[in-house]
Amino acid sequence: MNQESNAYTAATDNTQSQPTAPVSPARAELDVRMNAKYIYDMLLYHMYSTLGGFLINMVGLTIIIMGGMRLYFGQATLLSAAAYCAFGVLLLAATPASLKMRANNTMKLNKYQDTLHYGFDNSGIDETIEGGTNHYGWNQVEKAVSTPKTISFYMEGNDSVLVFPKECFDNETFQSAMWYLSHNVVMGKIYIH
């Protein structure tokens, strides 16, 4: 009887310790009508999350502070201090203004004139655009980030960014898309909270 109970225990322990494969959700489908504000949101994030964007801001602020300090210590006239400040403000405003123009120009591309359709599954992301389909494998995702208005996937190799406005997702589609992302892309590449 002791041998039977040991065999039963071993069999029970063996079946309990086997991991079950995660069950993937149904394919997630998403329609996107692109807008310049979504492109602008992604461009702002991209610019200001890099060292270059940080340095541009620091240089602009330094010029403004320098103008104020020179005026305070009597090393500059009010007019030259105002010129320092104006140049600093211009430098700080130039980047967002140029990104806004770039977003508006991007919206003039033919591919953004119609609704884009995306499908997410274990093989990757399918993008239906202008009657054709592009397939992006999960191994091409260099980085996935969340901005205030979008979720963007930076893709390796072809310098593309897939931009998904958050308002285009319903709860089920969002959960399915994020499930595929989290199960197929290394966590160190995902910056979505």
JSON list of N, CA and C in Angstrom, two decimals, residues 80-129:
[
{"chain": "A", "resi": 80, "resn": "SER", "atom": "N", "xyz": [20.19, 94.27, -24.36]},
{"chain": "A", "resi": 80, "resn": "SER", "atom": "CA", "xyz": [20.97, 93.05, -24.66]},
{"chain": "A", "resi": 80, "resn": "SER", "atom": "C", "xyz": [20.49, 91.87, -23.81]},
{"chain": "A", "resi": 81, "resn": "ALA", "atom": "N", "xyz": [20.05, 92.13, -22.57]},
{"chain": "A", "resi": 81, "resn": "ALA", "atom": "CA", "xyz": [19.50, 91.05, -21.75]},
{"chain": "A", "resi": 81, "resn": "ALA", "atom": "C", "xyz": [18.21, 90.53, -22.37]},
{"chain": "A", "resi": 82, "resn": "ALA", "atom": "N", "xyz": [17.39, 91.44, -22.90]},
{"chain": "A", "resi": 82, "resn": "ALA", "atom": "CA", "xyz": [16.16, 91.03, -23.58]},
{"chain": "A", "resi": 82, "resn": "ALA", "atom": "C", "xyz": [16.48, 90.20, -24.83]},
{"chain": "A", "resi": 83, "resn": "ALA", "atom": "N", "xyz": [17.57, 90.56, -25.52]},
{"chain": "A", "resi": 83, "resn": "ALA", "atom": "CA", "xyz": [17.98, 89.79, -26.71]},
{"chain": "A", "resi": 83, "resn": "ALA", "atom": "C", "xyz": [18.39, 88.37, -26.31]},
{"chain": "A", "resi": 84, "resn": "TYR", "atom": "N", "xyz": [19.12, 88.23, -25.19]},
{"chain": "A", "resi": 84, "resn": "TYR", "atom": "CA", "xyz": [19.46, 86.90, -24.68]},
{"chain": "A", "resi": 84, "resn": "TYR", "atom": "C", "xyz": [18.19, 86.09, -24.43]},
{"chain": "A", "resi": 85, "resn": "CYS", "atom": "N", "xyz": [17.27, 86.71, -23.70]},
{"chain": "A", "resi": 85, "resn": "CYS", "atom": "CA", "xyz": [16.03, 86.00, -23.35]},
{"chain": "A", "resi": 85, "resn": "CYS", "atom": "C", "xyz": [15.23, 85.63, -24.60]},
{"chain": "A", "resi": 86, "resn": "ALA", "atom": "N", "xyz": [15.15, 86.55, -25.55]},
{"chain": "A", "resi": 86, "resn": "ALA", "atom": "CA", "xyz": [14.41, 86.28, -26.78]},
{"chain": "A", "resi": 86, "resn": "ALA", "atom": "C", "xyz": [15.03, 85.13, -27.55]},
{"chain": "A", "resi": 87, "resn": "PHE", "atom": "N", "xyz": [16.37, 85.10, -27.61]},
{"chain": "A", "resi": 87, "resn": "PHE", "atom": "CA", "xyz": [17.04, 84.01, -28.31]},
{"chain": "A", "resi": 87, "resn": "PHE", "atom": "C", "xyz": [16.80, 82.67, -27.60]},
{"chain": "A", "resi": 88, "resn": "GLY", "atom": "N", "xyz": [16.84, 82.68, -26.27]},
{"chain": "A", "resi": 88, "resn": "GLY", "atom": "CA", "xyz": [16.58, 81.46, -25.50]},
{"chain": "A", "resi": 88, "resn": "GLY", "atom": "C", "xyz": [15.17, 80.94, -25.72]},
{"chain": "A", "resi": 89, "resn": "VAL", "atom": "N", "xyz": [14.20, 81.86, -25.69]},
{"chain": "A", "resi": 89, "resn": "VAL", "atom": "CA", "xyz": [12.80, 81.47, -25.92]},
{"chain": "A", "resi": 89, "resn": "VAL", "atom": "C", "xyz": [12.62, 80.95, -27.34]},
{"chain": "A", "resi": 90, "resn": "LEU", "atom": "N", "xyz": [13.25, 81.62, -28.29]},
{"chain": "A", "resi": 90, "resn": "LEU", "atom": "CA", "xyz": [13.18, 81.17, -29.69]},
{"chain": "A", "resi": 90, "resn": "LEU", "atom": "C", "xyz": [13.75, 79.75, -29.83]},
{"chain": "A", "resi": 91, "resn": "LEU", "atom": "N", "xyz": [14.86, 79.50, -29.17]},
{"chain": "A", "resi": 91, "resn": "LEU", "atom": "CA", "xyz": [15.47, 78.16, -29.21]},
{"chain": "A", "resi": 91, "resn": "LEU", "atom": "C", "xyz": [14.54, 77.12, -28.60]},
{"chain": "A", "resi": 92, "resn": "LEU", "atom": "N", "xyz": [13.91, 77.45, -27.48]},
{"chain": "A", "resi": 92, "resn": "LEU", "atom": "CA", "xyz": [12.99, 76.51, -26.83]},
{"chain": "A", "resi": 92, "resn": "LEU", "atom": "C", "xyz": [11.73, 76.27, -27.67]},
{"chain": "A", "resi": 93, "resn": "ALA", "atom": "N", "xyz": [11.27, 77.29, -28.37]},
{"chain": "A", "resi": 93, "resn": "ALA", "atom": "CA", "xyz": [10.04, 77.17, -29.16]},
{"chain": "A", "resi": 93, "resn": "ALA", "atom": "C", "xyz": [10.27, 76.58, -30.55]},
{"chain": "A", "resi": 94, "resn": "ALA", "atom": "N", "xyz": [11.50, 76.63, -31.03]},
{"chain": "A", "resi": 94, "resn": "ALA", "atom": "CA", "xyz": [11.78, 76.18, -32.40]},
{"chain": "A", "resi": 94, "resn": "ALA", "atom": "C", "xyz": [11.52, 74.68, -32.58]},
{"chain": "A", "resi": 95, "resn": "THR", "atom": "N", "xyz": [11.90, 73.89, -31.60]},
{"chain": "A", "resi": 95, "resn": "THR", "atom": "CA", "xyz": [11.73, 72.44, -31.74]},
{"chain": "A", "resi": 95, "resn": "THR", "atom": "C", "xyz": [10.26, 72.04, -31.82]},
{"chain": "A", "resi": 96, "resn": "PRO", "atom": "N", "xyz": [9.41, 72.46, -30.86]},
{"chain": "A", "resi": 96, "resn": "PRO", "atom": "CA", "xyz": [8.00, 72.09, -31.00]},
{"chain": "A", "resi": 96, "resn": "PRO", "atom": "C", "xyz": [7.36, 72.62, -32.29]},
{"chain": "A", "resi": 97, "resn": "ALA", "atom": "N", "xyz": [7.74, 73.82, -32.71]},
{"chain": "A", "resi": 97, "resn": "ALA", "atom": "CA", "xyz": [7.17, 74.39, -33.94]},
{"chain": "A", "resi": 97, "resn": "ALA", "atom": "C", "xyz": [7.58, 73.57, -35.15]},
{"chain": "A", "resi": 98, "resn": "SER", "atom": "N", "xyz": [8.85, 73.17, -35.22]},
{"chain": "A", "resi": 98, "resn": "SER", "atom": "CA", "xyz": [9.30, 72.38, -36.37]},
{"chain": "A", "resi": 98, "resn": "SER", "atom": "C", "xyz": [8.67, 70.98, -36.35]},
{"chain": "A", "resi": 99, "resn": "LEU", "atom": "N", "xyz": [8.46, 70.42, -35.16]},
{"chain": "A", "resi": 99, "resn": "LEU", "atom": "CA", "xyz": [7.80, 69.11, -35.08]},
{"chain": "A", "resi": 99, "resn": "LEU", "atom": "C", "xyz": [6.34, 69.20, -35.49]},
{"chain": "A", "resi": 100, "resn": "LYS", "atom": "N", "xyz": [5.69, 70.31, -35.17]},
{"chain": "A", "resi": 100, "resn": "LYS", "atom": "CA", "xyz": [4.29, 70.52, -35.58]},
{"chain": "A", "resi": 100, "resn": "LYS", "atom": "C", "xyz": [4.20, 70.58, -37.10]},
{"chain": "A", "resi": 101, "resn": "MET", "atom": "N", "xyz": [5.14, 71.29, -37.73]},
{"chain": "A", "resi": 101, "resn": "MET", "atom": "CA", "xyz": [5.16, 71.37, -39.20]},
{"chain": "A", "resi": 101, "resn": "MET", "atom": "C", "xyz": [5.44, 69.99, -39.80]},
{"chain": "A", "resi": 102, "resn": "ARG", "atom": "N", "xyz": [6.34, 69.26, -39.19]},
{"chain": "A", "resi": 102, "resn": "ARG", "atom": "CA", "xyz": [6.67, 67.92, -39.69]},
{"chain": "A", "resi": 102, "resn": "ARG", "atom": "C", "xyz": [5.46, 66.99, -39.60]},
{"chain": "A", "resi": 103, "resn": "ALA", "atom": "N", "xyz": [4.69, 67.08, -38.49]},
{"chain": "A", "resi": 103, "resn": "ALA", "atom": "CA", "xyz": [3.49, 66.26, -38.34]},
{"chain": "A", "resi": 103, "resn": "ALA", "atom": "C", "xyz": [2.46, 66.61, -39.40]},
{"chain": "A", "resi": 104, "resn": "ASN", "atom": "N", "xyz": [2.28, 67.91, -39.65]},
{"chain": "A", "resi": 104, "resn": "ASN", "atom": "CA", "xyz": [1.33, 68.33, -40.68]},
{"chain": "A", "resi": 104, "resn": "ASN", "atom": "C", "xyz": [1.76, 67.87, -42.07]},
{"chain": "A", "resi": 105, "resn": "ASN", "atom": "N", "xyz": [3.06, 67.92, -42.36]},
{"chain": "A", "resi": 105, "resn": "ASN", "atom": "CA", "xyz": [3.56, 67.43, -43.65]},
{"chain": "A", "resi": 105, "resn": "ASN", "atom": "C", "xyz": [3.41, 65.93, -43.77]},
{"chain": "A", "resi": 106, "resn": "THR", "atom": "N", "xyz": [3.61, 65.21, -42.68]},
{"chain": "A", "resi": 106, "resn": "THR", "atom": "CA", "xyz": [3.46, 63.75, -42.70]},
{"chain": "A", "resi": 106, "resn": "THR", "atom": "C", "xyz": [2.02, 63.37, -43.05]},
{"chain": "A", "resi": 107, "resn": "MET", "atom": "N", "xyz": [1.07, 64.14, -42.55]},
{"chain": "A", "resi": 107, "resn": "MET", "atom": "CA", "xyz": [-0.35, 63.85, -42.82]},
{"chain": "A", "resi": 107, "resn": "MET", "atom": "C", "xyz": [-0.71, 64.03, -44.29]},
{"chain": "A", "resi": 108, "resn": "LYS", "atom": "N", "xyz": [0.13, 64.68, -45.06]},
{"chain": "A", "resi": 108, "resn": "LYS", "atom": "CA", "xyz": [-0.13, 64.85, -46.49]},
{"chain": "A", "resi": 108, "resn": "LYS", "atom": "C", "xyz": [0.21, 63.60, -47.30]},
{"chain": "A", "resi": 109, "resn": "LEU", "atom": "N", "xyz": [0.90, 62.63, -46.68]},
{"chain": "A", "resi": 109, "resn": "LEU", "atom": "CA", "xyz": [1.23, 61.39, -47.38]},
{"chain": "A", "resi": 109, "resn": "LEU", "atom": "C", "xyz": [-0.05, 60.63, -47.73]},
{"chain": "A", "resi": 110, "resn": "ASN", "atom": "N", "xyz": [-0.03, 59.97, -48.88]},
{"chain": "A", "resi": 110, "resn": "ASN", "atom": "CA", "xyz": [-1.21, 59.23, -49.34]},
{"chain": "A", "resi": 110, "resn": "ASN", "atom": "C", "xyz": [-1.67, 58.18, -48.33]},
{"chain": "A", "resi": 111, "resn": "LYS", "atom": "N", "xyz": [-0.74, 57.54, -47.66]},
{"chain": "A", "resi": 111, "resn": "LYS", "atom": "CA", "xyz": [-1.12, 56.44, -46.76]},
{"chain": "A", "resi": 111, "resn": "LYS", "atom": "C", "xyz": [-1.99, 56.89, -45.61]},
{"chain": "A", "resi": 112, "resn": "TYR", "atom": "N", "xyz": [-1.94, 58.16, -45.25]},
{"chain": "A", "resi": 112, "resn": "TYR", "atom": "CA", "xyz": [-2.75, 58.65, -44.12]},
{"chain": "A", "resi": 112, "resn": "TYR", "atom": "C", "xyz": [-4.08, 59.26, -44.55]},
{"chain": "A", "resi": 113, "resn": "GLN", "atom": "N", "xyz": [-4.39, 59.20, -45.85]},
{"chain": "A", "resi": 113, "resn": "GLN", "atom": "CA", "xyz": [-5.65, 59.76, -46.32]},
{"chain": "A", "resi": 113, "resn": "GLN", "atom": "C", "xyz": [-6.82, 58.82, -46.06]},
{"chain": "A", "resi": 114, "resn": "ASP", "atom": "N", "xyz": [-6.56, 57.54, -45.93]},
{"chain": "A", "resi": 114, "resn": "ASP", "atom": "CA", "xyz": [-7.60, 56.55, -45.68]},
{"chain": "A", "resi": 114, "resn": "ASP", "atom": "C", "xyz": [-7.42, 55.95, -44.29]},
{"chain": "A", "resi": 115, "resn": "THR", "atom": "N", "xyz": [-8.40, 55.19, -43.88]},
{"chain": "A", "resi": 115, "resn": "THR", "atom": "CA", "xyz": [-8.32, 54.48, -42.60]},
{"chain": "A", "resi": 115, "resn": "THR", "atom": "C", "xyz": [-7.32, 53.35, -42.73]},
{"chain": "A", "resi": 116, "resn": "LEU", "atom": "N", "xyz": [-6.45, 53.22, -41.74]},
{"chain": "A", "resi": 116, "resn": "LEU", "atom": "CA", "xyz": [-5.47, 52.14, -41.69]},
{"chain": "A", "resi": 116, "resn": "LEU", "atom": "C", "xyz": [-6.05, 51.00, -40.86]},
{"chain": "A", "resi": 117, "resn": "HIS", "atom": "N", "xyz": [-5.77, 49.78, -41.25]},
{"chain": "A", "resi": 117, "resn": "HIS", "atom": "CA", "xyz": [-6.27, 48.62, -40.49]},
{"chain": "A", "resi": 117, "resn": "HIS", "atom": "C", "xyz": [-5.07, 47.81, -39.99]},
{"chain": "A", "resi": 118, "resn": "TYR", "atom": "N", "xyz": [-5.10, 47.46, -38.72]},
{"chain": "A", "resi": 118, "resn": "TYR", "atom": "CA", "xyz": [-4.03, 46.68, -38.10]},
{"chain": "A", "resi": 118, "resn": "TYR", "atom": "C", "xyz": [-4.61, 45.42, -37.49]},
{"chain": "A", "resi": 119, "resn": "GLY", "atom": "N", "xyz": [-3.84, 44.36, -37.57]},
{"chain": "A", "resi": 119, "resn": "GLY", "atom": "CA", "xyz": [-4.18, 43.10, -36.91]},
{"chain": "A", "resi": 119, "resn": "GLY", "atom": "C", "xyz": [-2.99, 42.62, -36.10]},
{"chain": "A", "resi": 120, "resn": "PHE", "atom": "N", "xyz": [-3.25, 42.20, -34.87]},
{"chain": "A", "resi": 120, "resn": "PHE", "atom": "CA", "xyz": [-2.21, 41.71, -33.96]},
{"chain": "A", "resi": 120, "resn": "PHE", "atom": "C", "xyz": [-2.45, 40.23, -33.70]},
{"chain": "A", "resi": 121, "resn": "ASP", "atom": "N", "xyz": [-1.41, 39.41, -33.86]},
{"chain": "A", "resi": 121, "resn": "ASP", "atom": "CA", "xyz": [-1.48, 38.00, -33.46]},
{"chain": "A", "resi": 121, "resn": "ASP", "atom": "C", "xyz": [-0.08, 37.54, -33.10]},
{"chain": "A", "resi": 122, "resn": "ASN", "atom": "N", "xyz": [0.10, 36.24, -32.88]},
{"chain": "A", "resi": 122, "resn": "ASN", "atom": "CA", "xyz": [1.40, 35.73, -32.44]},
{"chain": "A", "resi": 122, "resn": "ASN", "atom": "C", "xyz": [2.51, 35.92, -33.46]},
{"chain": "A", "resi": 123, "resn": "SER", "atom": "N", "xyz": [2.15, 36.07, -34.74]},
{"chain": "A", "resi": 123, "resn": "SER", "atom": "CA", "xyz": [3.20, 36.22, -35.76]},
{"chain": "A", "resi": 123, "resn": "SER", "atom": "C", "xyz": [3.68, 37.66, -35.87]},
{"chain": "A", "resi": 124, "resn": "GLY", "atom": "N", "xyz": [2.88, 38.62, -35.37]},
{"chain": "A", "resi": 124, "resn": "GLY", "atom": "CA", "xyz": [3.28, 40.02, -35.45]},
{"chain": "A", "resi": 124, "resn": "GLY", "atom": "C", "xyz": [2.11, 40.93, -35.73]},
{"chain": "A", "resi": 125, "resn": "ILE", "atom": "N", "xyz": [2.39, 42.00, -36.45]},
{"chain": "A", "resi": 125, "resn": "ILE", "atom": "CA", "xyz": [1.40, 43.03, -36.75]},
{"chain": "A", "resi": 125, "resn": "ILE", "atom": "C", "xyz": [1.23, 43.12, -38.26]},
{"chain": "A", "resi": 126, "resn": "ASP", "atom": "N", "xyz": [0.00, 43.06, -38.71]},
{"chain": "A", "resi": 126, "resn": "ASP", "atom": "CA", "xyz": [-0.31, 43.26, -40.12]},
{"chain": "A", "resi": 126, "resn": "ASP", "atom": "C", "xyz": [-0.91, 44.65, -40.28]},
{"chain": "A", "resi": 127, "resn": "GLU", "atom": "N", "xyz": [-0.39, 45.39, -41.25]},
{"chain": "A", "resi": 127, "resn": "GLU", "atom": "CA", "xyz": [-0.87, 46.74, -41.54]},
{"chain": "A", "resi": 127, "resn": "GLU", "atom": "C", "xyz": [-1.45, 46.74, -42.94]},
{"chain": "A", "resi": 128, "resn": "THR", "atom": "N", "xyz": [-2.75, 46.99, -43.06]},
{"chain": "A", "resi": 128, "resn": "THR", "atom": "CA", "xyz": [-3.39, 47.08, -44.36]},
{"chain": "A", "resi": 128, "resn": "THR", "atom": "C", "xyz": [-3.50, 48.55, -44.71]},
{"chain": "A", "resi": 129, "resn": "ILE", "atom": "N", "xyz": [-2.84, 48.90, -45.81]},
{"chain": "A", "resi": 129, "resn": "ILE", "atom": "CA", "xyz": [-2.72, 50.29, -46.19]},
{"chain": "A", "resi": 129, "resn": "ILE", "atom": "C", "xyz": [-2.71, 50.40, -47.71]}
]
